mmCIF file of C-alpha atoms and ligand atoms in Angstrom:
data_model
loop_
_atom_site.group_PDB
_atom_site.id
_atom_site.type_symbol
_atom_site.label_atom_id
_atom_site.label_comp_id
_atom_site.label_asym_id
_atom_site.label_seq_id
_atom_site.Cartn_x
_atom_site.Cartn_y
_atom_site.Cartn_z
ATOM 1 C CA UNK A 1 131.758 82.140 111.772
ATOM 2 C CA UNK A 2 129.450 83.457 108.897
ATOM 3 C CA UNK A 3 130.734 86.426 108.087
ATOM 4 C CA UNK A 4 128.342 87.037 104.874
ATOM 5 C CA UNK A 5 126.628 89.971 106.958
ATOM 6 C CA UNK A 6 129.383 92.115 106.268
ATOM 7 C CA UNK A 7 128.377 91.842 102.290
ATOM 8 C CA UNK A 8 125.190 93.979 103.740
ATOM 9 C CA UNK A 9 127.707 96.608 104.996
ATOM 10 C CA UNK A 10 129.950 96.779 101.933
ATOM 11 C CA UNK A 11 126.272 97.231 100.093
ATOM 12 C CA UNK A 12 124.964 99.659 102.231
ATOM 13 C CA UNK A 13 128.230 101.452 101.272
ATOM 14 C CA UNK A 14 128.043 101.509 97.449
ATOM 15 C CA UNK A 15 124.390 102.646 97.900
ATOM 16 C CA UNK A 16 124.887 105.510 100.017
ATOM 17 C CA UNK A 17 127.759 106.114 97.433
ATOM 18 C CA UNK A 18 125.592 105.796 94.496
ATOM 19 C CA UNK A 19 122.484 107.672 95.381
ATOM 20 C CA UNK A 20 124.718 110.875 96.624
ATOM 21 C CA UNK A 21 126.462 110.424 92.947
ATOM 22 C CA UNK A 22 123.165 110.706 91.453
ATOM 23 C CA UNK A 23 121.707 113.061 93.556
ATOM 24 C CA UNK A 24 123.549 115.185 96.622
ATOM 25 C CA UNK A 25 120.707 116.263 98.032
ATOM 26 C CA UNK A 26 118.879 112.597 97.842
ATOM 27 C CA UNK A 27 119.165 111.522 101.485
ATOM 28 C CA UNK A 28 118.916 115.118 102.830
ATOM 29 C CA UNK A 29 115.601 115.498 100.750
ATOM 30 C CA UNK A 30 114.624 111.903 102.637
ATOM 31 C CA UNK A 31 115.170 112.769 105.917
ATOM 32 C CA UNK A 32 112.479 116.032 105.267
ATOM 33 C CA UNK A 33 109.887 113.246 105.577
ATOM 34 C CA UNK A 34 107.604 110.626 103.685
ATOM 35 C CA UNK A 35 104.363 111.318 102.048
ATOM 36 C CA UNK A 36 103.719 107.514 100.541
ATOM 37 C CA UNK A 37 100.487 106.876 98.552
ATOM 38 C CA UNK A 38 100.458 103.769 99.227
ATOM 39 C CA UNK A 39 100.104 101.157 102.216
ATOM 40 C CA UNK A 40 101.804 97.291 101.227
ATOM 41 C CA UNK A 41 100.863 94.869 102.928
ATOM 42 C CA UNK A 42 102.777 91.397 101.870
ATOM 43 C CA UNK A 43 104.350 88.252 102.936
ATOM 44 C CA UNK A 44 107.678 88.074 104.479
ATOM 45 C CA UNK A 45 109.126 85.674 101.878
ATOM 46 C CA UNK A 46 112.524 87.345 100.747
ATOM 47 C CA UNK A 47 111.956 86.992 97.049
ATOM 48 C CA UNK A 48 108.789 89.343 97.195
ATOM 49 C CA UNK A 49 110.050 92.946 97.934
ATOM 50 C CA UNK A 50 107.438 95.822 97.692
ATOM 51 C CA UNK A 51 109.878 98.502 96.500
ATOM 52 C CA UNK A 52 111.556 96.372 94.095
ATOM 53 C CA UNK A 53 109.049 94.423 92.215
ATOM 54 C CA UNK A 54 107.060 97.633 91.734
ATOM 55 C CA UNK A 55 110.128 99.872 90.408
ATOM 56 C CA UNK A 56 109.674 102.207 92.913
ATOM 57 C CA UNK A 57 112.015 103.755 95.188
ATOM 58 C CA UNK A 58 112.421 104.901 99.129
ATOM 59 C CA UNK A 59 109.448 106.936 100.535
ATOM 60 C CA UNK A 60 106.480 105.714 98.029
ATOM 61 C CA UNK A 61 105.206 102.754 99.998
ATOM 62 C CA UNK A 62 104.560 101.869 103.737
ATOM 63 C CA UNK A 63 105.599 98.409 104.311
ATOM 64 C CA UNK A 64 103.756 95.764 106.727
ATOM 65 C CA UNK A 65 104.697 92.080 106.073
ATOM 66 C CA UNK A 66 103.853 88.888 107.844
ATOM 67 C CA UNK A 67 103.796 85.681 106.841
ATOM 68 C CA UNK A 68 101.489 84.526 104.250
ATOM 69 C CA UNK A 69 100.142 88.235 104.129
ATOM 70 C CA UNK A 70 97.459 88.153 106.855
ATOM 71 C CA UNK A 71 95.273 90.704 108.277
ATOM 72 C CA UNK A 72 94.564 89.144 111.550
ATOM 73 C CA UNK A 73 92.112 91.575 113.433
ATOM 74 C CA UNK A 74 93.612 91.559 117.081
ATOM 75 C CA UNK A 75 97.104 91.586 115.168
ATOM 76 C CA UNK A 76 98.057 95.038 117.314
ATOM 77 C CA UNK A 77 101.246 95.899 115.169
ATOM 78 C CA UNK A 78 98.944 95.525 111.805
ATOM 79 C CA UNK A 79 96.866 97.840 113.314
ATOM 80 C CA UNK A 80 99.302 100.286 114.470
ATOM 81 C CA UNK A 81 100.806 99.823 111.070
ATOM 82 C CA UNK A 82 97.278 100.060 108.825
ATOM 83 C CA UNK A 83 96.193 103.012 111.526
ATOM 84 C CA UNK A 84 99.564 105.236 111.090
ATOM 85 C CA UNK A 85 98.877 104.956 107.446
ATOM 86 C CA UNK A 86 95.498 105.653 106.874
ATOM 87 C CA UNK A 87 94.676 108.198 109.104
ATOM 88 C CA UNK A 88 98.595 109.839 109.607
ATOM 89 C CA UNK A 89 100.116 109.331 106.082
ATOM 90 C CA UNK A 90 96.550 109.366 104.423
ATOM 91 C CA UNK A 91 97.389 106.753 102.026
ATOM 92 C CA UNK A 92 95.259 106.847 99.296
ATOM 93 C CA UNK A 93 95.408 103.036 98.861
ATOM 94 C CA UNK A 94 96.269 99.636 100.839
ATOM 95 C CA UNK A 95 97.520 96.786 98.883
ATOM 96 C CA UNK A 96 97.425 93.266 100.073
ATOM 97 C CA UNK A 97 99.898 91.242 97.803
ATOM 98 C CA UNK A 98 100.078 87.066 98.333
ATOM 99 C CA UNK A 99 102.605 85.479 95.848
ATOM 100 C CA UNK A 100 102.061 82.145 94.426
ATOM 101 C CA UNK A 101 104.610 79.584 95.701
ATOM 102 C CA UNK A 102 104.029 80.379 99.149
ATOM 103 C CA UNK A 103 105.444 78.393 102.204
ATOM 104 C CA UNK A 104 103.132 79.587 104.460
ATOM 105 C CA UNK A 105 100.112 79.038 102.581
ATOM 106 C CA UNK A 106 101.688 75.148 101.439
ATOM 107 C CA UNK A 107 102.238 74.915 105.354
ATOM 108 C CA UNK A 108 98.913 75.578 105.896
ATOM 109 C CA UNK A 109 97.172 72.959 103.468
ATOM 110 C CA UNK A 110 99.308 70.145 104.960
ATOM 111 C CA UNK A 111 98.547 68.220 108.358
ATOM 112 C CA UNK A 112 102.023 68.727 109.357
ATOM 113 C CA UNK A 113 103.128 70.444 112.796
ATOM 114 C CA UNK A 114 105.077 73.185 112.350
ATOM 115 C CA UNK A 115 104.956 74.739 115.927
ATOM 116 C CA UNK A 116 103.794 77.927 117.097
ATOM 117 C CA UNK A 117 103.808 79.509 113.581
ATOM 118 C CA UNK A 118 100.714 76.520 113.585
ATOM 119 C CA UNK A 119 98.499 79.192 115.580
ATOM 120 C CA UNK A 120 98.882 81.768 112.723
ATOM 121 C CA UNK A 121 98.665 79.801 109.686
ATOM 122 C CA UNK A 122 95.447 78.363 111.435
ATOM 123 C CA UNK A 123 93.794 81.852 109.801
ATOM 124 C CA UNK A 124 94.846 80.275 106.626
ATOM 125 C CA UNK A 125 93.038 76.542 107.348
ATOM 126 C CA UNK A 126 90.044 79.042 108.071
ATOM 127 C CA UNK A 127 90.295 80.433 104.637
ATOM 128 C CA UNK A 128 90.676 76.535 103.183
ATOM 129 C CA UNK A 129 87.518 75.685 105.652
ATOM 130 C CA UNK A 130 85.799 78.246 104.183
ATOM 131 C CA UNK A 131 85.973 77.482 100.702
ATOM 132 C CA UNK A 132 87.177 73.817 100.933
ATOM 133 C CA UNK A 133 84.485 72.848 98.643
ATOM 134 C CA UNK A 134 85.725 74.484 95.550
ATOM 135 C CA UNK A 135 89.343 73.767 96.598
ATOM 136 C CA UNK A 136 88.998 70.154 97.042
ATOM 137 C CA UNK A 137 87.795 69.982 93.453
ATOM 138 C CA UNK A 138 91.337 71.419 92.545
ATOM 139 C CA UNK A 139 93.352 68.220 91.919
ATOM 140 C CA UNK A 140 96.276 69.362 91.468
ATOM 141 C CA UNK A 141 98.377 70.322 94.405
ATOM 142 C CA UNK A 142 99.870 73.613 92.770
ATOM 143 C CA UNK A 143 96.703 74.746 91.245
ATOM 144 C CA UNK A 144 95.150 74.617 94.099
ATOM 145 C CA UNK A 145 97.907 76.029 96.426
ATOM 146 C CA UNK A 146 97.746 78.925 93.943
ATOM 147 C CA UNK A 147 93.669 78.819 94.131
ATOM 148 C CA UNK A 148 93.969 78.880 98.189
ATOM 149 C CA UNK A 149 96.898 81.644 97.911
ATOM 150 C CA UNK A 150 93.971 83.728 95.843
ATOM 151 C CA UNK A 151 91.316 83.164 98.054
ATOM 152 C CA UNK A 152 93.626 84.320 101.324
ATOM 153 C CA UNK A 153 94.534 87.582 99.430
ATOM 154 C CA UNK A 154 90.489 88.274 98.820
ATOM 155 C CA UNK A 155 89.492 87.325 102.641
ATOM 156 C CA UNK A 156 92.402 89.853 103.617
ATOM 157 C CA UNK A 157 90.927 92.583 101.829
ATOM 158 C CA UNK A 158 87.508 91.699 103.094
ATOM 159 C CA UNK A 159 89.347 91.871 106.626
ATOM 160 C CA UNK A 160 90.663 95.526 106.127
ATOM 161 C CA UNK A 161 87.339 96.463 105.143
ATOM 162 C CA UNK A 162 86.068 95.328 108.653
ATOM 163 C CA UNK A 163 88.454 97.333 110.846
ATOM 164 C CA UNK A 164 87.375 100.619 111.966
ATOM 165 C CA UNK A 165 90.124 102.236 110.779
ATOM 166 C CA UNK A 166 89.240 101.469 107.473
ATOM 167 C CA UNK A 167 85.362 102.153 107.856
ATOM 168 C CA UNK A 168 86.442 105.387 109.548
ATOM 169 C CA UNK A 169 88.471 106.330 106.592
ATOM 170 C CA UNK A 170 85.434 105.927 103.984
ATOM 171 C CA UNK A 171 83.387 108.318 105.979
ATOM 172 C CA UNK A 172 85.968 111.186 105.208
ATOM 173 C CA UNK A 173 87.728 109.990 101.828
ATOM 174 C CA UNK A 174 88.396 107.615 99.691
ATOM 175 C CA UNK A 175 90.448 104.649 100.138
ATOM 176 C CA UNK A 176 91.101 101.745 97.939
ATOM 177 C CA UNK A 177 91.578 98.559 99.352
ATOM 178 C CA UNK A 178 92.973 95.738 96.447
ATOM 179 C CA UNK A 179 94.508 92.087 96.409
ATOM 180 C CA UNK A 180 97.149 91.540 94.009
ATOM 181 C CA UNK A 181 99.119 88.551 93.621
ATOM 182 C CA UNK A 182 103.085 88.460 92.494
ATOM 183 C CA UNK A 183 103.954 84.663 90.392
ATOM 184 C CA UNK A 184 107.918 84.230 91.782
ATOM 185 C CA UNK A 185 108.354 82.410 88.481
ATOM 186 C CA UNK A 186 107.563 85.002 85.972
ATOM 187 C CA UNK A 187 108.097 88.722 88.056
ATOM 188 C CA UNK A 188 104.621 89.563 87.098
ATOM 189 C CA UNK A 189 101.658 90.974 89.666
ATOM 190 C CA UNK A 190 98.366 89.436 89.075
ATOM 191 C CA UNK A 191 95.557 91.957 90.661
ATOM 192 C CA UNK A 192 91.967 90.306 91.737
ATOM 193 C CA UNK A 193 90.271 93.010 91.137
ATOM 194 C CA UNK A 194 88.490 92.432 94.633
ATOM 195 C CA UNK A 195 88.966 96.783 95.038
ATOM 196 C CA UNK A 196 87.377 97.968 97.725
ATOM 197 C CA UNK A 197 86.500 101.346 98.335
ATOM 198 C CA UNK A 198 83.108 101.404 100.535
ATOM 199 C CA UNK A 199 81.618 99.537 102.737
ATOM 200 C CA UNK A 200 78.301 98.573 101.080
ATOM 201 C CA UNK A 201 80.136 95.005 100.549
ATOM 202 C CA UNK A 202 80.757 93.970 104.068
ATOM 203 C CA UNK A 203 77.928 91.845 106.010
ATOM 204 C CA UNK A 204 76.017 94.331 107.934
ATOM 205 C CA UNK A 205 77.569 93.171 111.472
ATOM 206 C CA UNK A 206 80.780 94.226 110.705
ATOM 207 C CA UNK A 207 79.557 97.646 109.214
ATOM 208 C CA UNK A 208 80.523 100.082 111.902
ATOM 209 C CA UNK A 209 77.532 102.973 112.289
ATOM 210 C CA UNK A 210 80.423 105.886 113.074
ATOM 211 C CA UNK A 211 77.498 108.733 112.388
ATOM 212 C CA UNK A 212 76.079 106.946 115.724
ATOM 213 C CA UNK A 213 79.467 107.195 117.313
ATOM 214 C CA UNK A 214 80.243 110.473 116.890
ATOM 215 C CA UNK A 215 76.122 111.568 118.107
ATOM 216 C CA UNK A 216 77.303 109.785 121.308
ATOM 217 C CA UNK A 217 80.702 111.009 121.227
ATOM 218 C CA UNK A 218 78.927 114.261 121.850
ATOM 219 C CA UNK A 219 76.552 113.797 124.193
ATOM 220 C CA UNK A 220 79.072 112.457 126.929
HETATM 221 ZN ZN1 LIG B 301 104.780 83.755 101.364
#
């Protein structure tokens, strides 16, 4: 039997050790509750942890990660996630963050069957549909896995625009929406600049009239 899981336990220990060394009042002070600014979303890969490639610490980010970073709009726990943030926590900004190197995204350029995970990197071949014209000019396999790992991160943050929560959110504050991207092989966070912080981008069908709403939220 493995018994590596008990390295997590022995960990856990010298943490809890360590912080109350630093700071007695540290997990006391925790427990009060979490006021994060910001709302992570990333991919599940192991080597790309919000807290630690961003030097920050316990309580400063909300954490939803899937695989390849997707923001798949009848994806319910997303939601729940992206809704407890923006209109509970008030975050005052929602990160999507791809990393180049990705499996999921590498998955998704091939032909190969994978299985079920096949019906959600199939939002990914949609991406590679979409722009398959500039990405099929990319000869080289890693340049363009990195071009296609880009392009996700921008159609994710055009997908958070489209949710209601989101356009809800603008009406009342601001909210930034960006797309960063985190290169495994040097540490460093590359940000699109694709920020988002109204909806005057988004196609006019997903643009969600909530002055309308709320005029017929009254009337009823
Ligand atoms: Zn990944």
């Amino acid at each position: 039997m493995d018994n590596s899981y008990q390295e997590l336990i022995k960990g856990n220990k010298l943490y809890a050790e360590h912080k109350l060394f630093q700071d007695p009042e540290y997990f006391n002070k925790l427990s009060a509750g979490q006021s994060p600014n910001y709302l992570w979303i990333g991919c599940s890969d192991s080597r790309v942890p919000a807290n630690e490639i961003t030097n920050t610490h316990s309580g400063e980010i909300f954490v939803h990660r899937n695989i390849a970073n997707l923001v798949v709009h009848t994806d319910t726990n997303m939601l729940s996630v992206l809704e407890y943030a923006v209109d509970f926590l008030k975050v005052k900004h929602v990160i999507v963050c791809g990393h180049y190197g990705c499996g999921g995204i590498n998955a998704a350029m091939s032909n190969s069957f994978h299985g079920f995970v096949d019906n959600w990197l199939r939002n990914i071949k949609d991406v590679y549909h979409k722009n398959e014209d500039e990405l099929i000019s990319i000869l080289d396999q890693t340049e363009r896995s990195n071009r296609l790992t880009e392009l996700n991160v921008v159609e994710q943050v055009r997908n958070l625009a489209k949710t209601s929560i989101v356009q809800k959110a603008w009406t009342e504050r601001d909210l930034h929406l960006h797309g960063w991207v985190y290169g495994l092989n040097n540490g460093i966070i590359k940000d699109l600049a694709v920020i988002h912080n109204g909806g005057e981008h988004i196609d006019s069908i997903y643009r969600f009239d909530l002055s309308q709403k709320q005029e017929t939220a009254n009337c009823v």
